[in-house]
Every structure is written in structure tokens, then in C-alpha cells.
mmCIF file of C-alpha atoms in Angstrom:
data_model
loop_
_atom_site.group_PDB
_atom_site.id
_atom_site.type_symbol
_atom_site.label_atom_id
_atom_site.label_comp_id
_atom_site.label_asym_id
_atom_site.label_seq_id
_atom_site.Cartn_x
_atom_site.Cartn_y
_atom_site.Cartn_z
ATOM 1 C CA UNK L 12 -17.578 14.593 -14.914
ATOM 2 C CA UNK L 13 -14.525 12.076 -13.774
ATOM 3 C CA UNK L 14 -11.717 10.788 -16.000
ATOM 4 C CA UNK L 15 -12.356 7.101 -13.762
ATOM 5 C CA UNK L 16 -9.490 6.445 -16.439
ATOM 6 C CA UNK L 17 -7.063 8.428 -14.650
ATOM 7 C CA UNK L 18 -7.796 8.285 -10.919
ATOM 8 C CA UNK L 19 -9.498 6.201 -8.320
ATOM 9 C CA UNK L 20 -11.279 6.731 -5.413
ATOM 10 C CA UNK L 21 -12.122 4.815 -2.262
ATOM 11 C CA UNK L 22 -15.201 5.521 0.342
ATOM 12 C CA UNK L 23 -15.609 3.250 3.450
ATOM 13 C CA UNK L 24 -19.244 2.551 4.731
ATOM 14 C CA UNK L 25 -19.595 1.097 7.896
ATOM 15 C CA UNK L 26 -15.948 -1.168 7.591
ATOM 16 C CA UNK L 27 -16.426 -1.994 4.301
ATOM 17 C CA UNK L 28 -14.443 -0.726 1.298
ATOM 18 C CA UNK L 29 -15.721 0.379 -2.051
ATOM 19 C CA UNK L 30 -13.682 1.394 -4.855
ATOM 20 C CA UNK L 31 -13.691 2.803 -8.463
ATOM 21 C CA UNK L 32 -11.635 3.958 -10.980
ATOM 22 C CA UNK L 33 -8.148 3.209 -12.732
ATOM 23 C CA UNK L 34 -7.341 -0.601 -12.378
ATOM 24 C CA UNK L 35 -4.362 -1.008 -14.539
ATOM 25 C CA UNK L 36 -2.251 -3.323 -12.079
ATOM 26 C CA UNK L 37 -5.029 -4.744 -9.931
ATOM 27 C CA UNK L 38 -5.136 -1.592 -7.321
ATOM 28 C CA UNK L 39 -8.604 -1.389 -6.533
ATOM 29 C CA UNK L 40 -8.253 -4.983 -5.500
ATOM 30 C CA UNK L 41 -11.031 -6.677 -7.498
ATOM 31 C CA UNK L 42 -9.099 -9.326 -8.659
ATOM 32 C CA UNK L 43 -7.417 -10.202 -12.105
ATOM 33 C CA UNK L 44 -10.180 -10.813 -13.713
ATOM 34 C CA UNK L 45 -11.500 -7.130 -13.382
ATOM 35 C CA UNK L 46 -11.974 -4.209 -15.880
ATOM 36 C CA UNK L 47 -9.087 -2.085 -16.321
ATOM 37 C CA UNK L 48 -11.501 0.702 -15.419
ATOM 38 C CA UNK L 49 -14.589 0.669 -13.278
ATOM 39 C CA UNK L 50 -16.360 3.660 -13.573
ATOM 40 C CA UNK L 51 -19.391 2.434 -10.507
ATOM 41 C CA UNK L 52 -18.933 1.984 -6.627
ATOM 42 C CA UNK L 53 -17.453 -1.459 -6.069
ATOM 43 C CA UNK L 54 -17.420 -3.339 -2.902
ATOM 44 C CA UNK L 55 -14.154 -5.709 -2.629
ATOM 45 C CA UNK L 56 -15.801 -8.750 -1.592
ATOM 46 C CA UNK L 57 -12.705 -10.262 -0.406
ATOM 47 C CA UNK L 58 -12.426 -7.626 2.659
ATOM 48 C CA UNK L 59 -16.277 -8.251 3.647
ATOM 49 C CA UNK L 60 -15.498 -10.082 6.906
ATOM 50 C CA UNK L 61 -12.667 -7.685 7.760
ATOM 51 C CA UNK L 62 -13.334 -4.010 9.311
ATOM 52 C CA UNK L 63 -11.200 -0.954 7.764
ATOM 53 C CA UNK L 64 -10.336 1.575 9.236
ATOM 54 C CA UNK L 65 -8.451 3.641 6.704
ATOM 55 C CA UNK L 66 -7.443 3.819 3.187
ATOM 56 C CA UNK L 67 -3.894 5.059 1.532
ATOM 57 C CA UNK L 68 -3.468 4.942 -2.446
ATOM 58 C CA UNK L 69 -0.431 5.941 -3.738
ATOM 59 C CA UNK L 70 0.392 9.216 -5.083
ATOM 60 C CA UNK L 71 0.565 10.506 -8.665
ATOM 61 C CA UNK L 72 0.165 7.406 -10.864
ATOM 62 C CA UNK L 73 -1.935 5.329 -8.350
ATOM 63 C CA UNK L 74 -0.279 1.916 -9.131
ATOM 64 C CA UNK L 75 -1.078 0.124 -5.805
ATOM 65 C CA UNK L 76 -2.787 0.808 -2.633
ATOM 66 C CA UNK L 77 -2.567 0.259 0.914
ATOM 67 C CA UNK L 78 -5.176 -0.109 4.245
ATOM 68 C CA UNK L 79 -5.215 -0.362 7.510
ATOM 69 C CA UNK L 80 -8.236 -2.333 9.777
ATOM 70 C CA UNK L 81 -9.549 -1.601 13.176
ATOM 71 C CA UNK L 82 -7.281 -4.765 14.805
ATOM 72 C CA UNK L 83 -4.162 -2.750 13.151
ATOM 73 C CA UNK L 84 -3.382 -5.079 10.566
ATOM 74 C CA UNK L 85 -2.224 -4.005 7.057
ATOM 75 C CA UNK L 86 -2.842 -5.013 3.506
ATOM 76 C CA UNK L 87 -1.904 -4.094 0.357
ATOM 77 C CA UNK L 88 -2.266 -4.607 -3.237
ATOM 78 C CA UNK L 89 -1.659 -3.237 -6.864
ATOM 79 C CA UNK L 90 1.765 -2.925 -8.652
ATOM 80 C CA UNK L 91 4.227 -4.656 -6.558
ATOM 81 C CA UNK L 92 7.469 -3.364 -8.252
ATOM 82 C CA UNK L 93 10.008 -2.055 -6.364
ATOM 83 C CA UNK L 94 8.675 -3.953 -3.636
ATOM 84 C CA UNK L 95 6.178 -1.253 -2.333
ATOM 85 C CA UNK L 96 3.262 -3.820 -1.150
ATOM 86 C CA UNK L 97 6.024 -5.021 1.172
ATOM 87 C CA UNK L 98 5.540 -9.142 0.544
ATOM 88 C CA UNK L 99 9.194 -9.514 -0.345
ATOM 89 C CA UNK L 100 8.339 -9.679 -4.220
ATOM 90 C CA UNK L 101 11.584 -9.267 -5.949
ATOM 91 C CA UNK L 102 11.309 -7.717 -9.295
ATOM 92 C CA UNK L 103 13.227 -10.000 -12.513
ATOM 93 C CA UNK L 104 15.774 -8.383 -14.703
ATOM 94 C CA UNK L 105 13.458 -5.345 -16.383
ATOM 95 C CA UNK L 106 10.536 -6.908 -14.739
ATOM 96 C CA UNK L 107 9.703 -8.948 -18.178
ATOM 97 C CA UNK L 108 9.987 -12.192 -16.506
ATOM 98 C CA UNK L 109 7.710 -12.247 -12.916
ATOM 99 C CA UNK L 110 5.080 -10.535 -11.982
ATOM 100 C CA UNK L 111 4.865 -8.909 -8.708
ATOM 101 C CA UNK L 112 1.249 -7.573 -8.615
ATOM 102 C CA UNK L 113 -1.278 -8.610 -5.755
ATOM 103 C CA UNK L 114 -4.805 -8.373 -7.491
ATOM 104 C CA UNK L 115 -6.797 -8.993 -4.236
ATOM 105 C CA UNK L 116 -5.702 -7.351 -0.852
ATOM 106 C CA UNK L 117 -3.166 -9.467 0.554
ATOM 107 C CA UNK L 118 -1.702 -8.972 4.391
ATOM 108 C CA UNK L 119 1.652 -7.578 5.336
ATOM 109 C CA UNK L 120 3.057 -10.252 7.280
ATOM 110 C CA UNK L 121 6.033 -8.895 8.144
ATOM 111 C CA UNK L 122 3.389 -7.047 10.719
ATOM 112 C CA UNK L 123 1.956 -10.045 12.475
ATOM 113 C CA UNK L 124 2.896 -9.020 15.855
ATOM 114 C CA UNK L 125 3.096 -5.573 14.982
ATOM 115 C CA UNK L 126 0.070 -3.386 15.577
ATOM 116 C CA UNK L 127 -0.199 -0.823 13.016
ATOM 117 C CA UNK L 128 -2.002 2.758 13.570
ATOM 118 C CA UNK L 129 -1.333 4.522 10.213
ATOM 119 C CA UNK L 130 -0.396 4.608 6.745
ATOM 120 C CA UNK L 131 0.651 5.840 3.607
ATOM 121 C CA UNK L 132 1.711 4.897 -0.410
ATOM 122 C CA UNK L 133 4.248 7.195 -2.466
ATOM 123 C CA UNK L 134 4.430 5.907 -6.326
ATOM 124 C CA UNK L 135 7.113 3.118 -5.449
ATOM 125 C CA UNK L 136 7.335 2.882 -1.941
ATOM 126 C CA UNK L 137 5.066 2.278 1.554
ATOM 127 C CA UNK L 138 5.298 3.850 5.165
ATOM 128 C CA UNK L 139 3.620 2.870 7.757
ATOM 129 C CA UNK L 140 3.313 3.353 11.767
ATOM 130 C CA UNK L 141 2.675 1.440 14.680
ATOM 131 C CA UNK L 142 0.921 2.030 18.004
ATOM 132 C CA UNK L 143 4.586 2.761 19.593
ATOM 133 C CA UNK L 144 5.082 5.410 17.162
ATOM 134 C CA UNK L 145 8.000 3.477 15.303
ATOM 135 C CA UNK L 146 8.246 4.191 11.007
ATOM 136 C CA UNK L 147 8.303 1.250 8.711
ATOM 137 C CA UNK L 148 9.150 1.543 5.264
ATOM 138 C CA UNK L 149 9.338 -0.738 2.197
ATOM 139 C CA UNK L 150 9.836 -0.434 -1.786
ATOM 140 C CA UNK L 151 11.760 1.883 -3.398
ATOM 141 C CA UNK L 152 15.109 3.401 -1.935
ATOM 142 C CA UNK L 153 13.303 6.614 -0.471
ATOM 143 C CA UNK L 154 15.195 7.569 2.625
ATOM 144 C CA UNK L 155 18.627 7.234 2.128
ATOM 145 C CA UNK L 156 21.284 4.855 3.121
ATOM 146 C CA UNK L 157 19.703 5.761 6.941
ATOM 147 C CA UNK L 158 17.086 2.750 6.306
ATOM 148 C CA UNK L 159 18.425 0.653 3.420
ATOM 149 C CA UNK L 160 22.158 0.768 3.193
ATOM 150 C CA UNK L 161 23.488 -0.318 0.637
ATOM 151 C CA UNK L 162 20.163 -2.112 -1.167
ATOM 152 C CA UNK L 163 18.126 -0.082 -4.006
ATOM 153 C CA UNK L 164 14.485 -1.719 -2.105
ATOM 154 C CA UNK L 165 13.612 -3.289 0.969
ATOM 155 C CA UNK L 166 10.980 -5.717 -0.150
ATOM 156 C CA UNK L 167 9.949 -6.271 3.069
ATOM 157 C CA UNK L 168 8.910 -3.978 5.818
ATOM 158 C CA UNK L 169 12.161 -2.342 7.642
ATOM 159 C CA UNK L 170 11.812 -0.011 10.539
ATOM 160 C CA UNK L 171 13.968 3.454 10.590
ATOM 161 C CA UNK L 172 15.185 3.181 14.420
ATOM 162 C CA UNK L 173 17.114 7.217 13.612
ATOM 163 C CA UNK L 174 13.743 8.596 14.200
ATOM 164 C CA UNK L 175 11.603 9.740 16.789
ATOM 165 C CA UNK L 176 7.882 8.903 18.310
ATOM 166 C CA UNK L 177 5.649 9.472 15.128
ATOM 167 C CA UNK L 178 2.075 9.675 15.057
ATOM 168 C CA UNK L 179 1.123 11.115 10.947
ATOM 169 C CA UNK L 180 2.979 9.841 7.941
ATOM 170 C CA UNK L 181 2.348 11.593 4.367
ATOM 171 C CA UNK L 182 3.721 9.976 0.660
ATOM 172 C CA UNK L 183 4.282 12.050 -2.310
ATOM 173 C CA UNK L 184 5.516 10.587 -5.240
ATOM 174 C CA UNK L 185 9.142 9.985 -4.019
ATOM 175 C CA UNK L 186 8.984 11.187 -0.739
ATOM 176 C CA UNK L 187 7.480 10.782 2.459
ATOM 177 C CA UNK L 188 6.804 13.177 5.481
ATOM 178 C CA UNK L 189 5.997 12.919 9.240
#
């Protein structure tokens, strides 16, 4: 039997997304008003007109998640600290003060005219790639001064222009692998 308390899980049926699990900071996107756990298959309704084409939730803790659709568009949603849903939330002073979590998915757009193939969530930050094979990464510092100089997050999307063509991206919980 599954902990749904601990985990979540995703399947896609023809497009459409269903969910279950964990929901402590809104990442199955269900909205605010949702259980904190939801042990049954749950369609988000919010995504019914839009066709995915792959999931990502982050690693270890699975505070937020991330998905990309057939037209390469991306969304995300959960725990925005650290800025790892990439909507240039910018955390308050111990995070008391603002909240940064996206309940329902919620589109990058930072990737408007960017066409993205594939993606992936680490526990406080987001990679993704585009059809030209070029890395963009967002939320917690997690590649060095090579992508975010001298900032602790990039809130936003930034793209890491040191790298060559990549096709496959991987998170772990602080890390991330092509």
C-alpha cells in the first residue's frame, strides 16, 4: 500500500494530467483550496484544454512540479521558493512575509518565444531544454557562478551559453545532469 502522504504520482491519458498524492504547497496543482493529501486519481481541470506531453516533479521532497505540452510550452507550480517555478517570485526575508507558491499550473513566460522539448525539477531549482538544444535554468544557485554570477537564484529562466547541444536533462536534489 502507498504512503500518498509522502509521495505523488502523475499519469497522463490521452493529454490530460492526473495526479495524486502529497499536496503540501499546492504541487499537484489542484488549487488552494485542495486537501493536503489526495489519496485518488485527480484530473487538474485547469490543464483540460491544453495537451501534455510530459511530466517532471521534483526530486526528494516533491515541493513543486513542472510540465511540458505538445506546442513546447512550460508550466509550473508548487513551492516557489528559491525561485524554482521560474515566475520571478522573490522570496521575503525568511520567507514569513510573501508567499511564492503557484497552486494551479501557471506558464513560464520567460519561454514565450522559446520552444521547449524537455524538462526537469531538483528540490529548489528547474532545468529545462529547447528544440535548439540550449539549457535553461532557474531557482536555486545549482551550477556555479558559470550561470548565476554573483546572485544566490535566478528567479527567472537564464540560459547556460558554456554548454553544448543538449537533448536529456536529469534533477536530483541539488544537482542536475545532461
Amino acid at each position: 500500500m502507498t504512503d500518498f502522504s509522502k509521495t505523488m504520482r502523475y499519469q497522463i491519458v490521452d493529454g490530460e494530467l492526473y495526479i495524486w498524492g502529497k499536496n503540501s504547497n499546492g504541487q499537484l496543482g489542484l488549487g488552494k483550496k485542495a486537501a493536503k493529501v489526495v489519496p485518488a486519481l485527480t484530473k487538474i481541470e485547469c490543464l483540460s484544454r491544453i495537451c501534455i506531453k510530459l511530466v517532471k516533479l521534483a526530486a526528494l521532497d516533491f515541493e513543486h512540479s513542472v510540465a511540458v505540452t505538445d506546442e513546447g510550452e512550460v508550466l509550473s507550480w508548487g513551492g516557489g521558493g528559491s525561485g524554482r517555478l521560474g515566475h520571478g517570485h522573490e522570496s521575503s526575508i525568511l520567507g514569513f512575509l510573501s508567499c511564492s507558491s503557484e497552486y494551479t499550473p501557471r506558464l513560464i513566460k520567460e519561454f514565450e518565444k522559446v520552444k521547449i522539448k524537455n524538462a526537469a525539477a531538483g528540490l529548489l531549482h528547474s532545468v529545462c531544454i529547447d528544440e535548439k538544444g540550449c539549457v535553461f535554468i532557474f531557482g536555486e544557485r545549482a551550477a556555479d557562478k558559470m550561470v548565476f554570477q554573483d546572485r544566490k537564484n535566478a528567479t527567472t529562466p537564464s540560459m547556460i551559453s558554456k554548454l553544448p547541444y543538449s537533448d536529456e536533462v536529469a534533477c536530483g536534489g541539488y544537482t542536475w545532469v545532461l
